[in-house]
Amino acid sequence: MSYMITKEAATGSGAGARTITKAAVIGSGVMGSGIAAHLANAGIPCLLLDIVPKSLTPEEEQAGLTLESPKVRNRLAAKAVAALPKSSTAPLYSADFAKRITPGNTEDHLHLLKDADWIIEVVTERLEIKKSILSLIEGVRKEGSIVSTNTSGISVNEMAEDCSEEFRRHFLGTHFFNPPRHMKLLEIIPGFDTDPEITRFMAEFCEKRLGKGVVLAKDTPNFISNRIGTYGLLVTLKEMIENGYTVEEVDAATGPVLGRPKSATFRTLDLVGIDTFVHVARNVYDNVPDGAEKDAFSVPEVMNELVSRGWTGEKGGQGFYKKVKGEKGSQILSLNLASMEYNPSAKVRSASIEAAKAVKGARKKIKTFLGTPDRYSELAWNVMKQVLVYSAEKLGEIADSIEDIDNAMKWGFNWELGPFETWDLIGLTKSVQRMEAEGLSVPAWVKDWIAAGNETFYQHKEGRVFHYFKGEYKGVEEKPEIISLQALKSQNRIVRQNTGANLIDIGDGVACLEFTSPNNAIGADILVMIQQSVEEVRANYRGLVIANEGRNFCVGANLMLMLMEAQSGDWDEVDDIIRLFQGSMMKLKGLEKPVVAAPHQMTLGGGVEACLPADRIVFSAETYFGLVETGVGLIPAGGGCKEMALRISDSHPNPETDLQPEINKIFETIAMAKASTSGHDAIRMGYGRHTDAVVMNQDYRIHEAKQAVLAMDRAGYVPLQPGRARVVGRDGRAVLQMGALGLKQSGYISDHDFLIANKLANILTGGDVPAGTVVTEQYLLDLEREAFLSLLGEVKTQQRMQHMLATGKPLRN
């Protein structure tokens, strides 16, 4: 049975339910090829078309090709597909998925659009060009197929005004954010004539099949996210110019301390492209009638000057920041807007910024920062108050729901809190009073809401969330595919709890083990909770899910604790911790009920070892999964090496099969501290099995893991018996050691790397035994523990650990 989202769940059930089995993208630029790649990620075969080139390249001429050669005519799309696996933004979950994309051109292959269920136009952001492409599509598409435009702000209705009624009923905007794989937001923009059923289907399909966070936007300039985000950036620029702030000062006050990304204001502009930003701002300026709003979207002259000089940000080599190489390495320079000269970037410190840095979590940071008066918190307040008021003014115009506006800013601009969530945090009544005292005009509906006795836009009651909607509280839609641990905890569904983990009843006789320690790092508290959870589930539940809602699933074991114990020479304590870790994983593996792990984002070291004993793993597509302990001078000792050796042995029951090639592969993977680039990649690397699954929408992980538990329970779960592994022994170990020695002699690895490699080789091959020897799991665990303890005592390993804790980067010594 597959535990992936079923077709019925993704497309609706019943006879004649709509589905998308084939897609086509027109335009193979960065966005077009990225969208095609993400469709391929979702398992949807995709046709990618672009125009026919008008001239030959020197390479084509040398090869004797002509303008009529198919290789030339398909060049643009074919080149885009070939570049996908090499792109720094990694558009594909697996390089193999590029095979799902068929390149072609709009002259020879336009007729193939008749086979597509969904056609996406992604050509140049010019209305007349888009209208001409839609006319071509209308001439060949099959009746009932969905057509959408990817645009960052051109009117959807104007694009399709010359098309037939049937076409307009199936036409809408689908605004993907760049890069399409990584950015969660998808704005869906229905036209005046779009069939509401098409809008509903596309919202559901894109959420479930493509893993997107979907918001419904109205057909207004720049829609939701770019409208508010661009306004906020322009307000910030004007505040900076008027009050003499530097580039670094603005970024220090508009980054994490305000619940925004580290790229803050100017690094964001450099990443996006200053010319792109100017284009987006002008689109609003040209299309809004109101004088005051027009003025708000007028671009400061300095931005035009930067564009005219070609200082467009990263793609231009310089923008608000510039990286230069000197005698002491690379240096970051920042632009002085008054002189238009670059100076060494200066560190910004202040009472408000330092106070915000000292607290954890976006909510506490924002409150602390704004609550500590100084020059920088004043800058942030002056920007924030205008953005909050503007968001309130645009409610009903750009979107009907404050939830859609908040989600658009969180998913599109990576804000921790949306505008209305932020307003609740700082105190609605108090902040409105201050805004009005400072001369800001607050929309009447906000004041009416307060006058009616409401203190917040959102309300949490009886485990449910409600939000403002047209003058009253409306319940946020609850989706069965999304299980919120936070909501369940508010309903008193915690079964067991300690400082590092919770066991939560998630319904239908299934419990969920949630890590809650800082960075979800595994320490003794989590290990104790694992053992207690095993006993609780054995007695009272049908099975166990291991999942959490942290930024990352688990970054590994508690490195600081290990280093402190080693430096104090308390080796018995370290030995006890390793035994506790190994014992906890074995108890998890031996549980007589099904166990399913649902990792997401960074799942490293001990986090991987907490997943490997599970009967199934439901990977989020965005899972970066790897046993990376060698990066800090150690080896996996919580059963990671043992599990990989056992899996290789189990997959080849014939005693005559040579295990060495697969042992070589996993040795290289662990020794080089390789982590997967996606959930699919984790399976390719050998960390997953054919019974494991990948879900596109990270929010569905826990639900899918729960369904896998229930399916195994219904099928009559049979627990695994203690494993035994056939190993390659001392001969196989020599093979690995020879490979490592070659790398050392060639200068690719250090003496300490070589020592670590030898320890790892000893475990994976079963130590000093003849090839073909069958060993127990405990035997391999003992080898792990012995190697870990010996490496932990090495000075160079402790140096690596200290460096990682101090800088977050590995040290090669």
Short mmCIF file of C-alpha atoms in Angstrom, two decimals, residues 341-701:
data_model
loop_
_atom_site.label_atom_id
_atom_site.label_comp_id
_atom_site.label_asym_id
_atom_site.label_seq_id
_atom_site.Cartn_x
_atom_site.Cartn_y
_atom_site.Cartn_z
CA GLU A 341 30.42 55.14 -2.68
CA TYR A 342 31.03 51.79 -1.00
CA ASN A 343 32.49 51.58 2.51
CA PRO A 344 33.35 48.63 4.76
CA SER A 345 30.14 47.30 6.30
CA ALA A 346 29.87 48.25 9.98
CA LYS A 347 28.36 46.18 12.80
CA VAL A 348 25.25 47.79 14.30
CA ARG A 349 24.67 47.58 18.04
CA SER A 350 22.00 49.20 20.20
CA ALA A 351 20.02 48.55 23.37
CA SER A 352 16.88 47.50 21.46
CA ILE A 353 18.71 45.18 19.06
CA GLU A 354 20.76 43.50 21.79
CA ALA A 355 17.66 43.08 23.97
CA ALA A 356 15.78 41.42 21.10
CA LYS A 357 18.69 39.10 20.33
CA ALA A 358 18.73 37.94 23.95
CA VAL A 359 15.23 36.41 23.78
CA LYS A 360 13.99 33.40 21.83
CA GLY A 361 11.13 33.30 19.35
CA ALA A 362 9.82 35.90 16.92
CA ARG A 363 6.97 37.06 19.16
CA LYS A 364 9.25 37.82 22.10
CA LYS A 365 11.85 39.42 19.84
CA ILE A 366 9.34 41.81 18.26
CA LYS A 367 7.81 42.84 21.59
CA THR A 368 11.20 43.29 23.23
CA PHE A 369 12.64 45.23 20.29
CA LEU A 370 9.71 47.62 19.96
CA GLY A 371 9.47 47.93 23.74
CA THR A 372 13.07 49.16 24.11
CA PRO A 373 13.02 52.81 22.92
CA ASP A 374 15.96 53.99 20.84
CA ARG A 375 16.78 55.14 17.32
CA TYR A 376 16.40 51.67 15.80
CA SER A 377 13.15 50.59 17.41
CA GLU A 378 11.77 53.99 16.36
CA LEU A 379 12.72 53.23 12.75
CA ALA A 380 11.02 49.84 12.96
CA TRP A 381 7.87 51.32 14.50
CA ASN A 382 7.63 54.07 11.89
CA VAL A 383 7.82 51.47 9.13
CA MET A 384 5.61 48.88 10.79
CA LYS A 385 2.74 51.21 11.64
CA GLN A 386 2.40 52.28 8.01
CA VAL A 387 2.47 48.68 6.76
CA LEU A 388 -0.21 47.62 9.26
CA VAL A 389 -2.50 50.49 8.29
CA TYR A 390 -1.93 49.89 4.57
CA SER A 391 -2.76 46.19 4.99
CA ALA A 392 -6.00 47.15 6.72
CA GLU A 393 -6.83 49.68 3.99
CA LYS A 394 -6.38 47.03 1.29
CA LEU A 395 -8.57 44.39 2.97
CA GLY A 396 -11.48 43.76 0.61
CA GLU A 397 -9.56 45.21 -2.31
CA ILE A 398 -6.64 42.78 -2.68
CA ALA A 399 -8.18 39.90 -0.67
CA ASP A 400 -11.29 39.27 1.40
CA SER A 401 -9.54 37.47 4.24
CA ILE A 402 -6.99 38.74 6.75
CA GLU A 403 -5.78 35.14 6.94
CA ASP A 404 -4.90 35.22 3.22
CA ILE A 405 -3.05 38.51 3.67
CA ASP A 406 -1.12 37.20 6.67
CA ASN A 407 -0.28 33.92 4.96
CA ALA A 408 0.81 35.71 1.77
CA MET A 409 3.37 37.73 3.70
CA LYS A 410 4.60 34.74 5.72
CA TRP A 411 4.89 32.42 2.71
CA GLY A 412 5.96 34.98 0.10
CA PHE A 413 8.28 37.25 2.10
CA ASN A 414 9.16 34.80 4.90
CA TRP A 415 7.79 37.01 7.66
CA GLU A 416 7.35 35.15 10.94
CA LEU A 417 4.03 36.92 11.55
CA GLY A 418 1.61 38.48 9.10
CA PRO A 419 0.45 42.12 9.47
CA PHE A 420 -2.71 41.30 11.43
CA GLU A 421 -0.96 38.74 13.62
CA THR A 422 1.66 41.40 14.36
CA TRP A 423 -1.04 43.91 15.21
CA ASP A 424 -2.52 41.47 17.73
CA LEU A 425 0.93 40.91 19.23
CA ILE A 426 1.71 44.58 19.89
CA GLY A 427 -1.77 45.31 21.24
CA LEU A 428 -4.51 46.42 18.88
CA THR A 429 -6.19 49.15 20.96
CA LYS A 430 -2.98 50.60 22.37
CA SER A 431 -1.20 50.68 19.01
CA VAL A 432 -4.16 52.31 17.22
CA GLN A 433 -4.23 55.03 19.86
CA ARG A 434 -0.53 55.68 19.31
CA MET A 435 -0.90 55.68 15.52
CA GLU A 436 -3.67 58.24 15.63
CA ALA A 437 -1.77 60.37 18.14
CA GLU A 438 1.11 60.41 15.65
CA GLY A 439 -1.17 61.60 12.85
CA LEU A 440 -1.85 58.32 11.06
CA SER A 441 -5.37 57.70 9.76
CA VAL A 442 -6.57 54.21 10.74
CA PRO A 443 -9.34 52.61 8.61
CA ALA A 444 -12.83 52.98 10.03
CA TRP A 445 -13.47 49.22 10.07
CA VAL A 446 -10.55 48.70 12.47
CA LYS A 447 -11.90 51.35 14.86
CA ASP A 448 -15.42 49.91 14.57
CA TRP A 449 -14.02 46.46 15.43
CA ILE A 450 -12.34 47.87 18.55
CA ALA A 451 -15.46 49.85 19.48
CA ALA A 452 -17.45 46.59 19.37
CA GLY A 453 -15.31 45.32 22.23
CA ASN A 454 -12.75 43.28 20.27
CA GLU A 455 -9.10 43.36 21.30
CA THR A 456 -7.66 41.10 18.59
CA PHE A 457 -8.19 40.11 14.97
CA TYR A 458 -7.61 36.45 15.86
CA GLN A 459 -9.24 34.50 18.65
CA HIS A 460 -8.29 31.08 20.05
CA LYS A 461 -11.20 29.29 21.66
CA GLU A 462 -11.79 25.62 22.54
CA GLY A 463 -8.87 24.47 20.43
CA ARG A 464 -10.02 26.38 17.35
CA VAL A 465 -8.81 29.56 15.68
CA PHE A 466 -11.18 32.31 14.59
CA HIS A 467 -10.37 35.48 12.65
CA TYR A 468 -12.02 38.73 11.66
CA PHE A 469 -14.19 38.41 8.57
CA LYS A 470 -16.57 41.18 7.50
CA GLY A 471 -17.36 42.39 10.98
CA GLU A 472 -17.42 39.13 12.93
CA TYR A 473 -15.24 36.21 13.98
CA LYS A 474 -15.12 33.37 11.48
CA GLY A 475 -13.57 29.96 12.18
CA VAL A 476 -10.41 29.18 10.27
CA GLU A 477 -11.06 26.24 7.96
CA GLU A 478 -9.97 22.97 9.57
CA LYS A 479 -8.51 20.49 7.09
CA PRO A 480 -8.38 16.82 8.07
CA GLU A 481 -5.04 16.46 6.27
CA ILE A 482 -3.41 18.96 8.64
CA ILE A 483 -2.83 17.81 12.21
CA SER A 484 -1.67 20.67 14.43
CA LEU A 485 0.24 19.52 17.49
CA GLN A 486 0.01 23.05 18.87
CA ALA A 487 -3.78 22.95 18.67
CA LEU A 488 -3.91 19.48 20.24
CA LYS A 489 -1.74 20.66 23.13
CA SER A 490 -4.16 23.53 23.75
CA GLN A 491 -6.89 20.88 24.02
CA ASN A 492 -4.98 19.12 26.82
CA ARG A 493 -4.07 16.12 24.65
CA ILE A 494 -0.57 15.75 26.13
CA VAL A 495 -0.23 12.25 27.59
CA ARG A 496 3.32 12.54 28.92
CA GLN A 497 5.73 15.47 29.08
CA ASN A 498 9.22 16.45 30.19
CA THR A 499 11.69 19.26 29.42
CA GLY A 500 12.65 17.87 26.01
CA ALA A 501 9.62 16.08 24.57
CA ASN A 502 5.88 15.49 24.66
CA LEU A 503 3.75 12.45 23.92
CA ILE A 504 0.49 13.70 22.39
CA ASP A 505 -2.74 11.84 21.63
CA ILE A 506 -3.47 12.65 17.96
CA GLY A 507 -6.66 10.62 17.80
CA ASP A 508 -7.84 7.24 16.56
CA GLY A 509 -5.59 5.46 19.02
CA VAL A 510 -2.35 6.97 17.69
CA ALA A 511 0.17 8.92 19.76
CA CYS A 512 2.83 11.36 18.52
CA LEU A 513 6.25 11.83 20.07
CA GLU A 514 7.23 15.50 19.71
CA PHE A 515 10.73 16.84 20.41
CA THR A 516 10.69 20.28 22.07
CA SER A 517 14.30 20.90 23.18
CA PRO A 518 16.30 23.84 21.72
CA ASN A 519 16.82 23.02 18.00
CA ASN A 520 15.18 19.68 18.90
CA ALA A 521 18.66 18.40 19.79
CA ILE A 522 18.53 14.97 21.42
CA GLY A 523 19.56 14.81 25.07
CA ALA A 524 18.79 12.57 28.03
CA ASP A 525 15.31 14.09 28.46
CA ILE A 526 14.24 13.10 24.94
CA LEU A 527 15.74 9.63 25.33
CA VAL A 528 13.86 9.08 28.58
CA MET A 529 10.64 10.24 26.89
CA ILE A 530 11.24 7.80 24.03
CA GLN A 531 11.41 4.93 26.50
CA GLN A 532 8.33 6.14 28.39
CA SER A 533 6.47 6.58 25.09
CA VAL A 534 7.23 3.00 24.11
CA GLU A 535 5.66 1.76 27.34
CA GLU A 536 2.63 4.06 27.00
CA VAL A 537 1.97 3.08 23.37
CA ARG A 538 2.50 -0.61 24.13
CA ALA A 539 -0.22 -0.43 26.80
CA ASN A 540 -2.74 2.04 25.38
CA TYR A 541 -2.29 2.90 21.69
CA ARG A 542 -2.39 1.37 18.21
CA GLY A 543 0.91 2.92 17.18
CA LEU A 544 3.32 5.84 17.34
CA VAL A 545 4.24 8.75 15.08
CA ILE A 546 7.52 10.61 15.60
CA ALA A 547 7.16 14.19 14.37
CA ASN A 548 7.28 17.81 15.47
CA GLU A 549 6.50 21.31 14.23
CA GLY A 550 9.90 22.89 14.85
CA ARG A 551 11.82 24.81 12.21
CA ASN A 552 13.84 21.59 11.77
CA PHE A 553 13.03 18.02 12.79
CA CYS A 554 16.29 17.51 14.70
CA VAL A 555 19.81 18.86 14.22
CA GLY A 556 21.41 15.92 16.08
CA ALA A 557 22.46 15.04 19.60
CA ASN A 558 23.34 17.64 22.24
CA LEU A 559 26.88 18.45 21.16
CA MET A 560 27.59 20.86 24.00
CA LEU A 561 26.72 18.25 26.60
CA MET A 562 29.06 15.70 25.00
CA LEU A 563 31.92 18.18 24.79
CA MET A 564 31.53 19.27 28.41
CA GLU A 565 31.55 15.68 29.64
CA ALA A 566 34.63 14.86 27.54
CA GLN A 567 36.55 17.91 28.70
CA SER A 568 35.75 17.11 32.33
CA GLY A 569 36.95 13.53 31.76
CA ASP A 570 33.68 11.97 32.92
CA TRP A 571 33.89 9.00 30.57
CA ASP A 572 31.51 6.84 32.55
CA GLU A 573 28.84 9.50 32.11
CA VAL A 574 29.48 9.65 28.36
CA ASP A 575 29.32 5.85 28.16
CA ASP A 576 26.01 5.91 30.02
CA ILE A 577 24.58 8.50 27.62
CA ILE A 578 25.59 6.46 24.56
CA ARG A 579 24.12 3.31 26.08
CA LEU A 580 20.92 5.20 26.88
CA PHE A 581 20.76 6.49 23.28
CA GLN A 582 21.34 3.04 21.79
CA GLY A 583 18.94 1.38 24.22
CA SER A 584 16.21 3.92 23.48
CA MET A 585 16.51 3.33 19.73
CA MET A 586 16.37 -0.44 20.24
CA LYS A 587 13.24 -0.10 22.41
CA LEU A 588 11.66 2.01 19.67
CA LYS A 589 12.56 -0.61 17.08
CA GLY A 590 11.27 -3.44 19.25
CA LEU A 591 7.88 -1.87 20.01
CA GLU A 592 5.09 -4.35 19.20
CA LYS A 593 3.07 -1.55 17.58
CA PRO A 594 3.77 0.23 14.28
CA VAL A 595 6.09 3.25 14.41
CA VAL A 596 6.26 5.88 11.65
CA ALA A 597 8.71 8.80 11.59
CA ALA A 598 7.82 12.00 9.75
CA PRO A 599 10.97 14.14 9.43
CA HIS A 600 11.19 17.53 7.78
CA GLN A 601 13.82 20.13 6.90
CA MET A 602 17.17 19.50 8.67
CA THR A 603 17.24 15.97 10.06
CA LEU A 604 20.84 15.28 10.96
CA GLY A 605 22.91 12.87 13.02
CA GLY A 606 20.87 11.75 16.00
CA GLY A 607 17.72 12.95 14.25
CA VAL A 608 18.37 10.40 11.51
CA GLU A 609 19.05 7.71 14.12
CA ALA A 610 15.67 8.47 15.70
CA CYS A 611 13.99 7.78 12.33
CA LEU A 612 15.86 4.68 11.19
CA PRO A 613 14.28 2.29 13.76
CA ALA A 614 10.77 3.20 12.51
CA ASP A 615 8.75 0.76 10.38
CA ARG A 616 8.12 3.52 7.86
CA ILE A 617 9.44 6.99 7.18
CA VAL A 618 7.17 9.64 5.67
CA PHE A 619 9.63 12.24 4.42
CA SER A 620 8.65 15.81 3.76
CA ALA A 621 9.85 16.59 0.23
CA GLU A 622 12.07 19.23 1.82
CA THR A 623 14.07 16.95 4.12
CA TYR A 624 17.83 17.28 4.39
CA PHE A 625 18.68 13.93 5.92
CA GLY A 626 22.14 12.63 6.78
CA LEU A 627 24.49 11.01 9.29
CA VAL A 628 26.92 13.94 9.46
CA GLU A 629 28.84 13.20 12.67
CA THR A 630 32.21 13.00 10.91
CA GLY A 631 31.91 16.76 10.41
CA VAL A 632 32.56 17.17 14.14
CA GLY A 633 35.14 14.40 14.34
CA LEU A 634 32.80 11.63 15.51
CA ILE A 635 30.88 8.69 14.05
CA PRO A 636 27.16 7.84 14.42
CA ALA A 637 26.77 5.90 17.67
CA GLY A 638 23.03 5.79 18.23
CA GLY A 639 22.58 2.86 15.88
CA GLY A 640 22.99 4.73 12.59
CA CYS A 641 25.94 2.66 11.33
CA LYS A 642 24.37 -0.52 12.64
CA GLU A 643 21.07 0.16 10.86
CA MET A 644 22.73 0.86 7.53
CA ALA A 645 24.85 -2.32 7.70
CA LEU A 646 21.78 -4.30 8.70
CA ARG A 647 19.70 -2.94 5.81
CA ILE A 648 22.37 -3.84 3.27
CA SER A 649 22.53 -7.36 4.69
CA ASP A 650 18.73 -7.75 4.81
CA SER A 651 18.34 -6.60 1.19
CA HIS A 652 20.58 -9.46 0.02
CA PRO A 653 19.45 -12.69 1.72
CA ASN A 654 21.49 -14.83 -0.69
CA PRO A 655 24.76 -15.51 1.20
CA GLU A 656 26.66 -15.57 -2.10
CA THR A 657 25.77 -11.96 -2.97
CA ASP A 658 28.70 -9.54 -2.71
CA LEU A 659 27.82 -6.77 -0.22
CA GLN A 660 31.03 -4.80 -0.74
CA PRO A 661 29.77 -2.35 -3.42
CA GLU A 662 26.89 -1.18 -1.22
CA ILE A 663 29.10 -1.04 1.88
CA ASN A 664 31.53 1.12 -0.12
CA LYS A 665 28.70 3.46 -1.06
CA ILE A 666 27.32 3.95 2.45
CA PHE A 667 30.88 4.28 3.83
CA GLU A 668 31.48 7.18 1.45
CA THR A 669 28.12 8.74 2.32
CA ILE A 670 28.74 8.70 6.07
CA ALA A 671 32.49 9.44 5.94
CA MET A 672 31.90 12.51 3.74
CA ALA A 673 29.00 13.67 5.98
CA LYS A 674 26.67 13.81 2.98
CA ALA A 675 23.09 14.91 3.55
CA SER A 676 20.20 14.54 1.14
CA THR A 677 18.89 17.48 -0.87
CA SER A 678 15.29 16.27 -0.56
CA GLY A 679 13.17 13.42 0.76
CA HIS A 680 13.47 11.69 -2.60
CA ASP A 681 17.24 12.07 -2.44
CA ALA A 682 17.30 10.52 1.06
CA ILE A 683 15.69 7.39 -0.38
CA ARG A 684 18.14 7.37 -3.31
CA MET A 685 21.07 7.59 -0.86
CA GLY A 686 19.87 4.47 0.95
CA TYR A 687 18.42 6.14 4.02
CA GLY A 688 14.90 5.26 2.87
CA ARG A 689 13.29 2.02 1.72
CA HIS A 690 10.83 1.25 -1.06
CA THR A 691 8.06 1.18 1.56
CA ASP A 692 8.83 4.75 2.65
CA ALA A 693 7.06 7.77 1.16
CA VAL A 694 7.53 11.43 0.35
CA VAL A 695 4.79 14.03 0.81
CA MET A 696 4.90 17.30 -1.11
CA ASN A 697 3.09 19.41 1.46
CA GLN A 698 5.04 19.51 4.71
CA ASP A 699 1.87 20.34 6.63
CA TYR A 700 0.45 16.90 5.74
CA ARG A 701 3.34 14.85 7.19
#
